[in-house]
Amino acid sequence: MSSNPQYHNANSPYGSGDPYYSASTGYITPAPMKKRTSNWLKIGIPVAIVVIVGAVVGGVLGSRAAKNSSANNASGASNSGPTNEAAASSAASVKNAIGVYPTATDSLYLLPLYPSTTNTAAFTQPTFHPSNNAALAWPKDPFAPSSPSPTTVREDRPRLIAPAYKWQALPSLIASDPYLKQWNDTIFGNATDYYALPPVKYFMDGPSGILDNAREVKMRIKAFAYVYRMTNDTKWVDRTWAELQNAVSDSFGPNDATKWNPSHFLDVGEFTAAFAIAYDWLYDQWTDDQKSTIRSNIITYGLNQGIVAYDNTNNQFWGWWTGADIKGNWNCVCNSGLTMGALAILNDDNSGIAEQILGKTVPNAATACANGVTSDGSWTETHAYWHFGTTGHAEMSASLLSATGSDYGMLTGNKNFDKTGLFHMHGTGPGTAFMWGDHGPNRFSTTANGMFLYGDFFNHAEYILHQRDQHDAPEPWSMFWYDPTVSGAFWDGMPLDHFFDDPLTQWAAMRSSWTDQNAVFAAIKAGLLTGHQTHNDLDLGDFVIDAMGTRWAGELGSGDYRSAEYFNSDKQDAVRWLYYRTRTEGQNCLLVNKQNQLVTAAPTVNHESSGTTQGSSTVFEVPSDSTAYWTADLASGYSDVTSYQRGMRLINGRKQILLQDDITASQPIMWRMHTNATVSVDDSGTSATLEIGDKKLTMQLLNPTSDMKITTGPASRLDGDPALPSGESDQENPGVTVVIINMDAGTKSLQVLFNPQWPGMSASDFKTPPSVPVSSWKLRSHD
Ligand SMILES: *[C@@H]1O[C@H](CO)[C@@H](O)[C@H](O)[C@H]1NC(C)=O
Ligand SMILES: *[C@@H]1O[C@H](CO)[C@@H](O)[C@H](O)[C@H]1NC(C)=O
Ligand SMILES: *[C@@H]1O[C@H](CO)[C@@H](O)[C@H](O)[C@H]1NC(C)=O
Ligand SMILES: *[C@@H]1O[C@H](CO)[C@@H](O)[C@H](O)[C@H]1NC(C)=O
Ligand SMILES: *[C@@H]1O[C@H](CO)[C@@H](O)[C@H](O)[C@H]1NC(C)=O
């Protein structure tokens, strides 16, 4: 597809102040940090939790915590039967007593920290419980058209996402739900902060255009309009007006219809969405003149540009993202913004443009955007781009549902869409996410809060329970998407492993706990190397390992989005594949003859799991026979290779990890793994100790042949790599060491055993697994 100049910004996915972004070098991977925790909850600190004293050492090693006897019962998330009904009722009633479960976030990645506690009354299997909770539930939407149409909108305002009946119900729901209460407070705080700032300053940022401007304006307007509706204080309306006026002023972009930068249409989409919310949520407050001005801005800078993007294939602003094959974030974000703009002004403008736009965006997004989720629930782009894609998708779906009473296939057309919450949940380990491929830039106004909408729509309480504890939950959409009748704990009954099997997006996630910061997380991928909107790396077999609160094998992150031809192509000879961070050598993969993997690869995978699920307690004792493995045939990814299988498995009750490569190659082989650890290799060259802070992990080669030796090297280009385009250079990867195992050509079985040195575990507690060809791995083959 055509070029895909995505975002670049001197900020980060985690907002300003991200320690891993350098304006000059892009994302950096610094030396490991000490774990710190920061209190982030001003309210709702858990009370009345039964603390199991002595359980704090961590679930991985199985301290002798008292366990709910049903804790290991693999009944998934089904919630029928009188026992569950009673438990859910009880869980709902203890909700207020507990408040918000996690007491803090991990300061580096803002992941929730769960107290080591059990509370069998509250931590039950995820469920919705409206029958006993009518007072805590949203009322039924009075607008329920029998034959909905995208151009037939409800009569009352707001139309978009939050209809009047929800605003009316909200104060009493806030009063009875600790999460809604906390989010409301946070949004008020954020709005107060934005209020004091000058309007967003115009900044054209090369390939990412004015997207950050647009997202920041949208984030502010959502907060201002929310606080206005919750207070009736018109100072918020005035402040919104100032922000709107600024974004169409003479000094904000060119003085013509291209002000919102249709050459990078995401910007148009996000500005149009921002103006739509302002128009719709503050509808009763605007004068007729103001309404007319906002409508005309939406049409001139937004909807008219949408018509050009759809219809005018010869125009420089024709939208490549309108292609039915653009199953990614561009299609979602651009269509969502145009749709929200059109729904906001429909019937107030009689030019017919809103109807025209809806006639294009709704069927297009239902075909393209909604199929950004593959048959296994994965997002076609990358783990990180799920956030951008699903935010646009959720906003568009919710706007259509609230304004017109139907989703027109946005949610229901792709029968696997409901699985996407699992993709998001399994993709994050106790350290951070499995960030393969490009991991994306600044996330202003982009969150995982689609989890609330999807959880509610698809009846997956665990998605809601998972997301409500996350740092990005507090924002206006959450106030209307969250179902307060939810109860239980997302981890209760949640399988530790999940395998994603769509040929495009094969990957695996295996862990030892959902709630223990120190848990093992081992994730690995195959899939196709193309078909990811040019956000992939050449990374078949790439893996990450977390243990003891530390990431031992990790990713380098995105290349520099400003690099020449970074997004132009993902063909074998693409310039993209010259940059270290996209090359096979820049991943945790096997190299043969130092060559990139072949983009034509079509791996096949195999896997099994003991099916272990976590129980009610946040302290989880892993049964000693609990295990999982995943194998992939990756031979098609290589020249000079006649067979190649890579397998990864957890052994010894998920305390150790085995990675094995069985390969026959006619050229030299090189195993590579990127780590922040300090690496010391022993004299024999067959084992190494990795140290991060005061944590240690040993790596041991099992049954090595004499040519297999561990060495280390820098995370940079190999001698003999083809040159970069002139003037280009790779980013630095400070603090990162590559652990390398070189092998001769031939038939090899390289078996690398990772032994995290768990506190209290002695040498004799570690197991040495038998040697089994990857093709013969079974669930019990390594006991
Ligand atoms: C799991 O549930 C089944 C069926 O309800 C029951 O027979 C079994 O005893 C339970 N197992 C545990 C470990 O609670
Ligand atoms: C929302 O939060 C604000 C700021 O903390 C507070 O003044 C207001 O009462 C809250 N709204 C409700 C309905 O509780
Ligand atoms: C909103 O406020 C919370 C709590 O103070 C803060 O952690 C968060 O960073 C703010 N969000 C933004 C986008 O400013
Ligand atoms: C704001 O005004 C509306 C409409 O008059 C009213 O229903 C609502 O209760 C008011 N809200 C507050 C917080 O005063
Ligand atoms: C290094 O540490 C950072 C911060 O924890 C992490 O994001 C990155 O993935 C790590 N890099 C590697 C190669 O493990």
Coordinates of N, CA, C and O in Angstrom, one line a residue, residues 532-652:
H532 N 0.9 -6.0 8.0 CA 0.7 -5.3 9.3 C 0.8 -3.8 9.1 O 1.4 -3.2 10.0
Q533 N 0.4 -3.3 8.0 CA 0.4 -1.9 7.7 C 1.8 -1.3 7.9 O 2.0 -0.2 8.4
T534 N 2.8 -2.1 7.5 CA 4.2 -1.8 7.5 C 4.7 -1.4 8.9 O 5.5 -0.4 9.1
H535 N 4.1 -2.0 9.9 CA 4.6 -1.8 11.3 C 5.4 -3.0 11.9 O 5.8 -3.0 13.0
N536 N 5.6 -4.0 11.0 CA 6.2 -5.2 11.5 C 7.7 -5.1 11.5 O 8.3 -4.3 10.8
D537 N 8.4 -6.1 12.2 CA 9.8 -6.3 12.0 C 10.0 -7.7 11.4 O 9.0 -8.4 11.3
L538 N 11.2 -8.0 11.0 CA 11.5 -9.3 10.5 C 11.9 -10.2 11.7 O 13.1 -10.4 12.0
D539 N 10.9 -10.7 12.3 CA 11.0 -11.2 13.7 C 10.4 -12.5 14.0 O 9.9 -12.7 15.1
L540 N 10.5 -13.5 13.1 CA 9.9 -14.8 13.4 C 10.7 -15.4 14.5 O 11.9 -15.5 14.5
G541 N 10.0 -15.9 15.5 CA 10.6 -16.5 16.7 C 11.0 -15.5 17.8 O 11.6 -15.9 18.8
D542 N 10.8 -14.3 17.6 CA 11.1 -13.2 18.6 C 10.4 -13.5 19.9 O 9.2 -13.9 19.9
F543 N 11.1 -13.3 21.0 CA 10.5 -13.6 22.3 C 10.9 -12.6 23.3 O 11.9 -11.8 23.2
V544 N 10.1 -12.5 24.4 CA 10.5 -11.7 25.6 C 10.4 -12.6 26.8 O 9.6 -13.6 26.8
I545 N 11.2 -12.4 27.8 CA 11.1 -13.1 29.1 C 11.1 -12.1 30.3 O 12.0 -11.3 30.3
D546 N 10.1 -12.2 31.1 CA 10.1 -11.4 32.4 C 10.2 -12.4 33.5 O 9.6 -13.5 33.4
A547 N 10.8 -12.1 34.6 CA 10.9 -12.9 35.8 C 11.4 -12.0 36.9 O 12.3 -11.2 36.7
M548 N 10.9 -12.2 38.1 CA 11.4 -11.5 39.3 C 11.3 -10.0 39.2 O 12.2 -9.3 39.6
G549 N 10.3 -9.6 38.5 CA 10.1 -8.1 38.4 C 11.0 -7.4 37.4 O 11.1 -6.2 37.3
T550 N 11.6 -8.2 36.5 CA 12.6 -7.7 35.6 C 12.4 -8.3 34.2 O 12.0 -9.5 34.1
R551 N 12.6 -7.5 33.2 CA 12.6 -8.0 31.8 C 14.0 -8.5 31.5 O 15.0 -7.7 31.5
W552 N 14.2 -9.8 31.1 CA 15.5 -10.3 30.8 C 15.8 -10.3 29.3 O 16.9 -10.2 28.9
A553 N 14.8 -10.6 28.5 CA 14.9 -10.6 27.1 C 13.9 -9.6 26.6 O 12.7 -9.8 26.9
G554 N 14.4 -8.6 25.8 CA 13.4 -7.5 25.5 C 13.5 -7.0 24.1 O 14.3 -7.5 23.3
E555 N 12.7 -6.0 23.8 CA 12.6 -5.4 22.5 C 13.4 -4.0 22.5 O 13.5 -3.4 23.5
L556 N 13.7 -3.6 21.3 CA 14.3 -2.3 21.2 C 13.3 -1.2 20.9 O 13.6 0.0 21.0
G557 N 12.1 -1.6 20.5 CA 11.1 -0.5 20.1 C 11.2 -0.1 18.7 O 12.0 -0.6 17.9
S558 N 10.4 0.9 18.4 CA 10.3 1.4 17.0 C 11.7 2.0 16.5 O 12.4 2.5 17.3
G559 N 11.8 1.9 15.2 CA 12.9 2.7 14.6 C 12.4 4.1 14.6 O 11.4 4.5 15.1
D560 N 13.3 5.0 14.0 CA 12.9 6.4 14.0 C 12.0 6.6 12.8 O 12.3 6.4 11.6
Y561 N 10.8 7.1 13.1 CA 9.7 7.3 12.1 C 10.1 8.3 11.0 O 9.5 8.4 10.0
R562 N 11.1 9.1 11.3 CA 11.6 10.1 10.4 C 12.6 9.5 9.4 O 13.1 10.2 8.5
S563 N 13.1 8.3 9.6 CA 14.1 7.7 8.8 C 13.6 7.6 7.4 O 12.4 7.3 7.1
A564 N 14.5 7.8 6.4 CA 14.1 7.7 5.0 C 13.4 6.4 4.7 O 13.9 5.3 5.1
E565 N 12.3 6.4 4.1 CA 11.5 5.3 3.5 C 11.2 4.2 4.6 O 11.1 3.1 4.3
Y566 N 11.0 4.7 5.8 CA 10.8 3.8 6.9 C 9.5 3.0 6.7 O 9.3 1.9 7.1
F567 N 8.5 3.7 6.2 CA 7.1 3.1 6.0 C 6.8 2.8 4.6 O 5.7 2.4 4.3
N568 N 7.7 3.0 3.6 CA 7.3 2.9 2.2 C 7.0 1.5 1.8 O 6.1 1.4 0.9
S569 N 7.6 0.5 2.3 CA 7.4 -0.8 1.8 C 7.8 -1.9 2.8 O 8.6 -1.6 3.7
D570 N 7.2 -3.1 2.7 CA 7.6 -4.2 3.5 C 8.0 -5.4 2.6 O 8.1 -6.5 3.0
K571 N 8.4 -5.1 1.3 CA 8.9 -6.1 0.4 C 10.3 -6.5 0.9 O 10.9 -5.8 1.6
Q572 N 10.8 -7.6 0.4 CA 12.1 -8.1 0.8 C 13.2 -7.0 0.7 O 14.1 -6.9 1.5
D573 N 13.1 -6.2 -0.4 CA 14.2 -5.3 -0.7 C 13.9 -3.9 -0.1 O 14.5 -2.9 -0.5
A574 N 12.9 -3.8 0.8 CA 12.5 -2.5 1.3 C 13.6 -1.8 2.1 O 14.3 -2.5 2.8
V575 N 13.6 -0.5 2.0 CA 14.6 0.2 2.8 C 14.3 0.0 4.3 O 15.3 0.0 5.1
R576 N 13.1 -0.1 4.7 CA 12.7 -0.4 6.1 C 13.6 -1.5 6.7 O 14.0 -1.4 7.8
W577 N 13.9 -2.5 5.9 CA 14.6 -3.6 6.5 C 16.1 -3.4 6.5 O 16.9 -4.4 6.8
L578 N 16.6 -2.2 6.3 CA 18.0 -1.9 6.4 C 18.3 -1.4 7.8 O 19.4 -1.4 8.3
Y579 N 17.2 -0.9 8.5 CA 17.4 -0.3 9.9 C 17.6 -1.4 10.9 O 16.7 -2.4 10.9
Y580 N 18.5 -1.3 11.8 CA 18.8 -2.3 12.8 C 17.5 -2.8 13.6 O 17.3 -3.9 13.8
R581 N 16.7 -1.8 14.0 CA 15.6 -2.1 14.8 C 14.5 -2.9 14.1 O 13.6 -3.4 14.8
T582 N 14.6 -3.0 12.8 CA 13.6 -3.8 12.1 C 14.2 -5.1 11.5 O 13.4 -6.0 11.2
R583 N 15.5 -5.1 11.5 CA 16.2 -6.3 10.9 C 16.1 -7.5 11.8 O 15.9 -7.4 13.0
T584 N 16.3 -8.7 11.2 CA 16.2 -9.9 12.0 C 17.3 -9.9 13.1 O 17.0 -10.3 14.3
E585 N 18.4 -9.3 12.8 CA 19.5 -9.3 13.8 C 19.2 -8.4 15.0 O 19.8 -8.5 16.1
G586 N 18.2 -7.5 14.8 CA 17.8 -6.6 15.9 C 16.7 -7.1 16.8 O 16.1 -6.4 17.6
Q587 N 16.3 -8.4 16.5 CA 15.3 -9.1 17.3 C 15.9 -10.3 18.1 O 17.1 -10.6 17.9
N588 N 15.1 -10.9 18.9 CA 15.6 -12.1 19.6 C 15.3 -13.3 18.8 O 14.4 -14.1 19.1
C589 N 16.1 -13.5 17.7 CA 15.8 -14.5 16.7 C 17.1 -15.2 16.3 O 18.2 -14.8 16.7
L590 N 16.9 -16.2 15.5 CA 18.1 -16.9 14.9 C 18.4 -16.3 13.5 O 17.5 -16.0 12.7
L591 N 19.7 -16.1 13.3 CA 20.2 -15.6 12.0 C 20.9 -16.7 11.3 O 21.6 -17.4 11.9
V592 N 20.7 -16.8 10.0 CA 21.5 -17.7 9.2 C 22.2 -16.9 8.2 O 21.6 -16.2 7.4
N593 N 23.5 -17.1 8.2 CA 24.4 -16.4 7.2 C 24.2 -14.9 7.4 O 24.3 -14.1 6.4
K594 N 23.8 -14.4 8.6 CA 23.6 -13.0 8.9 C 22.6 -12.3 8.0 O 22.6 -11.1 7.8
Q595 N 21.7 -13.1 7.4 CA 20.7 -12.5 6.5 C 19.4 -12.3 7.2 O 19.0 -13.0 8.1
N596 N 18.7 -11.3 6.7 CA 17.3 -11.0 7.1 C 16.4 -12.2 6.8 O 16.7 -13.0 5.8
Q597 N 15.4 -12.4 7.6 CA 14.4 -13.5 7.3 C 13.6 -13.1 6.0 O 13.6 -11.9 5.6
L598 N 13.0 -14.1 5.4 CA 12.3 -13.9 4.1 C 10.9 -13.5 4.4 O 10.1 -14.1 5.1
V599 N 10.4 -12.4 3.7 CA 9.1 -11.9 3.9 C 8.0 -12.8 3.4 O 6.8 -12.6 3.7
T600 N 8.4 -13.8 2.6 CA 7.5 -14.8 2.1 C 7.2 -15.9 3.1 O 6.4 -16.8 2.8
A601 N 7.8 -15.9 4.3 CA 7.6 -17.0 5.2 C 6.2 -17.2 5.6 O 5.4 -16.3 5.7
A602 N 5.8 -18.5 5.8 CA 4.5 -18.8 6.2 C 4.6 -19.9 7.3 O 4.5 -21.1 7.1
P603 N 4.9 -19.5 8.5 CA 5.1 -20.5 9.6 C 3.9 -21.3 10.0 O 2.8 -20.8 9.8
T604 N 4.1 -22.4 10.6 CA 3.0 -23.1 11.2 C 3.4 -23.3 12.7 O 4.6 -23.3 13.1
V605 N 2.4 -23.4 13.6 CA 2.6 -23.5 15.0 C 1.9 -24.7 15.6 O 1.0 -25.2 15.1
N606 N 2.4 -25.0 16.8 CA 1.8 -26.1 17.6 C 1.9 -25.7 19.1 O 2.9 -25.0 19.4
H607 N 1.0 -26.2 19.9 CA 1.2 -25.8 21.3 C 0.2 -26.6 22.2 O -0.8 -27.2 21.7
E608 N 0.5 -26.6 23.5 CA -0.3 -27.2 24.5 C -0.1 -26.5 25.8 O 0.9 -25.9 26.0
S609 N -1.1 -26.6 26.6 CA -1.1 -26.0 28.0 C -1.7 -26.9 28.9 O -2.7 -27.6 28.6
S610 N -1.3 -26.8 30.2 CA -1.9 -27.6 31.2 C -3.3 -27.0 31.5 O -4.1 -27.5 32.3
G611 N -3.6 -25.8 31.0 CA -4.8 -25.2 31.1 C -5.0 -24.5 32.5 O -6.1 -24.2 32.9
T612 N -3.9 -24.3 33.2 CA -4.0 -23.8 34.5 C -4.6 -22.4 34.5 O -4.3 -21.5 33.7
T613 N -5.5 -22.2 35.5 CA -6.2 -20.9 35.7 C -5.8 -20.4 37.0 O -5.6 -21.2 38.0
Q614 N -5.8 -19.1 37.2 CA -5.6 -18.5 38.5 C -6.9 -18.5 39.2 O -8.0 -18.5 38.7
G615 N -6.8 -18.6 40.6 CA -8.0 -18.6 41.4 C -8.4 -17.3 41.9 O -8.0 -16.2 41.3
S616 N -9.0 -17.2 43.0 CA -9.6 -16.0 43.5 C -8.5 -15.1 44.1 O -8.5 -13.9 43.9
S617 N -7.5 -15.7 44.8 CA -6.6 -14.9 45.5 C -5.6 -14.2 44.5 O -5.3 -14.7 43.4
T618 N -5.0 -13.1 44.9 CA -4.0 -12.5 44.1 C -2.7 -13.2 44.3 O -1.7 -13.0 43.6
V619 N -2.6 -14.1 45.4 CA -1.5 -14.9 45.6 C -1.8 -16.3 45.0 O -2.7 -16.9 45.4
F620 N -1.0 -16.6 44.0 CA -1.3 -17.9 43.3 C -0.1 -18.9 43.4 O 1.0 -18.5 43.1
E621 N -0.5 -20.0 43.9 CA 0.5 -21.1 44.0 C 0.4 -21.9 42.7 O -0.6 -22.6 42.5
V622 N 1.5 -21.9 41.9 CA 1.5 -22.7 40.7 C 1.6 -24.2 41.0 O 2.6 -24.6 41.6
P623 N 0.7 -25.0 40.5 CA 0.8 -26.5 40.7 C 2.1 -26.9 40.0 O 2.5 -26.4 39.0
S624 N 2.8 -27.9 40.6 CA 4.1 -28.3 40.1 C 4.1 -28.9 38.7 O 5.0 -28.9 38.0
D625 N 2.9 -29.4 38.3 CA 2.8 -30.0 37.0 C 2.3 -29.0 36.0 O 1.9 -29.4 34.8
S626 N 2.1 -27.8 36.3 CA 1.6 -26.8 35.4 C 2.6 -26.4 34.4 O 3.8 -26.1 34.7
T627 N 2.2 -26.4 33.1 CA 3.2 -26.2 32.1 C 2.5 -25.7 30.8 O 1.3 -25.8 30.7
A628 N 3.3 -25.2 29.9 CA 2.8 -24.9 28.5 C 4.0 -24.8 27.6 O 5.1 -24.6 28.0
Y629 N 3.7 -25.1 26.3 CA 4.8 -24.9 25.3 C 4.1 -24.4 24.0 O 2.9 -24.6 23.8
W630 N 5.0 -23.8 23.2 CA 4.6 -23.4 21.9 C 5.8 -23.6 20.9 O 6.9 -23.4 21.3
T631 N 5.5 -24.2 19.8 CA 6.6 -24.4 18.8 C 6.1 -23.9 17.4 O 4.9 -23.7 17.2
A632 N 7.1 -23.5 16.7 CA 6.8 -23.0 15.3 C 7.8 -23.6 14.3 O 9.0 -23.7 14.6
D633 N 7.3 -23.9 13.2 CA 8.2 -24.3 12.0 C 8.5 -23.0 11.3 O 7.6 -22.4 10.6
L634 N 9.7 -22.6 11.3 CA 10.1 -21.3 10.8 C 11.0 -21.4 9.5 O 11.6 -20.5 9.1
A635 N 11.1 -22.7 9.0 CA 12.1 -22.9 7.9 C 11.8 -22.0 6.7 O 12.7 -21.6 6.0
S636 N 10.5 -21.7 6.5 CA 10.2 -20.9 5.3 C 10.7 -19.5 5.4 O 10.6 -18.7 4.5
G637 N 11.2 -19.1 6.6 CA 11.7 -17.7 6.8 C 13.1 -17.6 6.4 O 13.7 -16.5 6.6
Y638 N 13.8 -18.7 5.9 CA 15.2 -18.6 5.7 C 15.6 -19.2 4.4 O 15.1 -20.3 4.0
S639 N 16.6 -18.6 3.8 CA 17.4 -19.3 2.7 C 18.4 -20.1 3.4 O 18.7 -19.9 4.6
D640 N 19.0 -21.1 2.8 CA 20.1 -21.9 3.3 C 19.7 -22.7 4.5 O 20.5 -23.1 5.3
V641 N 18.4 -23.0 4.6 CA 17.8 -23.8 5.7 C 16.9 -24.9 5.2 O 16.0 -24.6 4.4
T642 N 17.1 -26.1 5.6 CA 16.2 -27.2 5.1 C 15.2 -27.5 6.1 O 14.1 -27.9 5.8
S643 N 15.5 -27.3 7.4 CA 14.4 -27.4 8.4 C 14.8 -26.6 9.6 O 16.0 -26.4 9.9
Y644 N 13.8 -26.0 10.3 CA 14.0 -25.2 11.4 C 12.7 -25.1 12.3 O 11.7 -24.7 11.8
Q645 N 12.8 -25.6 13.5 CA 11.7 -25.4 14.5 C 12.3 -24.8 15.7 O 13.3 -25.1 16.2
R646 N 11.5 -23.8 16.2 CA 11.9 -23.1 17.5 C 10.7 -23.5 18.5 O 9.6 -23.4 18.1
G647 N 11.1 -23.8 19.7 CA 10.1 -24.1 20.7 C 10.4 -23.4 22.0 O 11.6 -23.2 22.3
M648 N 9.4 -23.0 22.7 CA 9.6 -22.3 24.0 C 8.7 -23.0 25.0 O 7.5 -23.3 24.7
R649 N 9.2 -23.3 26.2 CA 8.2 -24.0 27.2 C 8.6 -23.6 28.6 O 9.8 -23.2 28.9
L650 N 7.6 -23.7 29.5 CA 7.9 -23.4 30.9 C 8.0 -24.8 31.6 O 7.3 -25.7 31.3
I651 N 9.0 -24.9 32.5 CA 9.2 -26.2 33.1 C 9.3 -25.9 34.6 O 9.4 -24.8 35.1
N652 N 9.3 -27.0 35.4 CA 9.4 -26.9 36.8 C 8.4 -26.0 37.5 O 8.8 -25.1 38.2

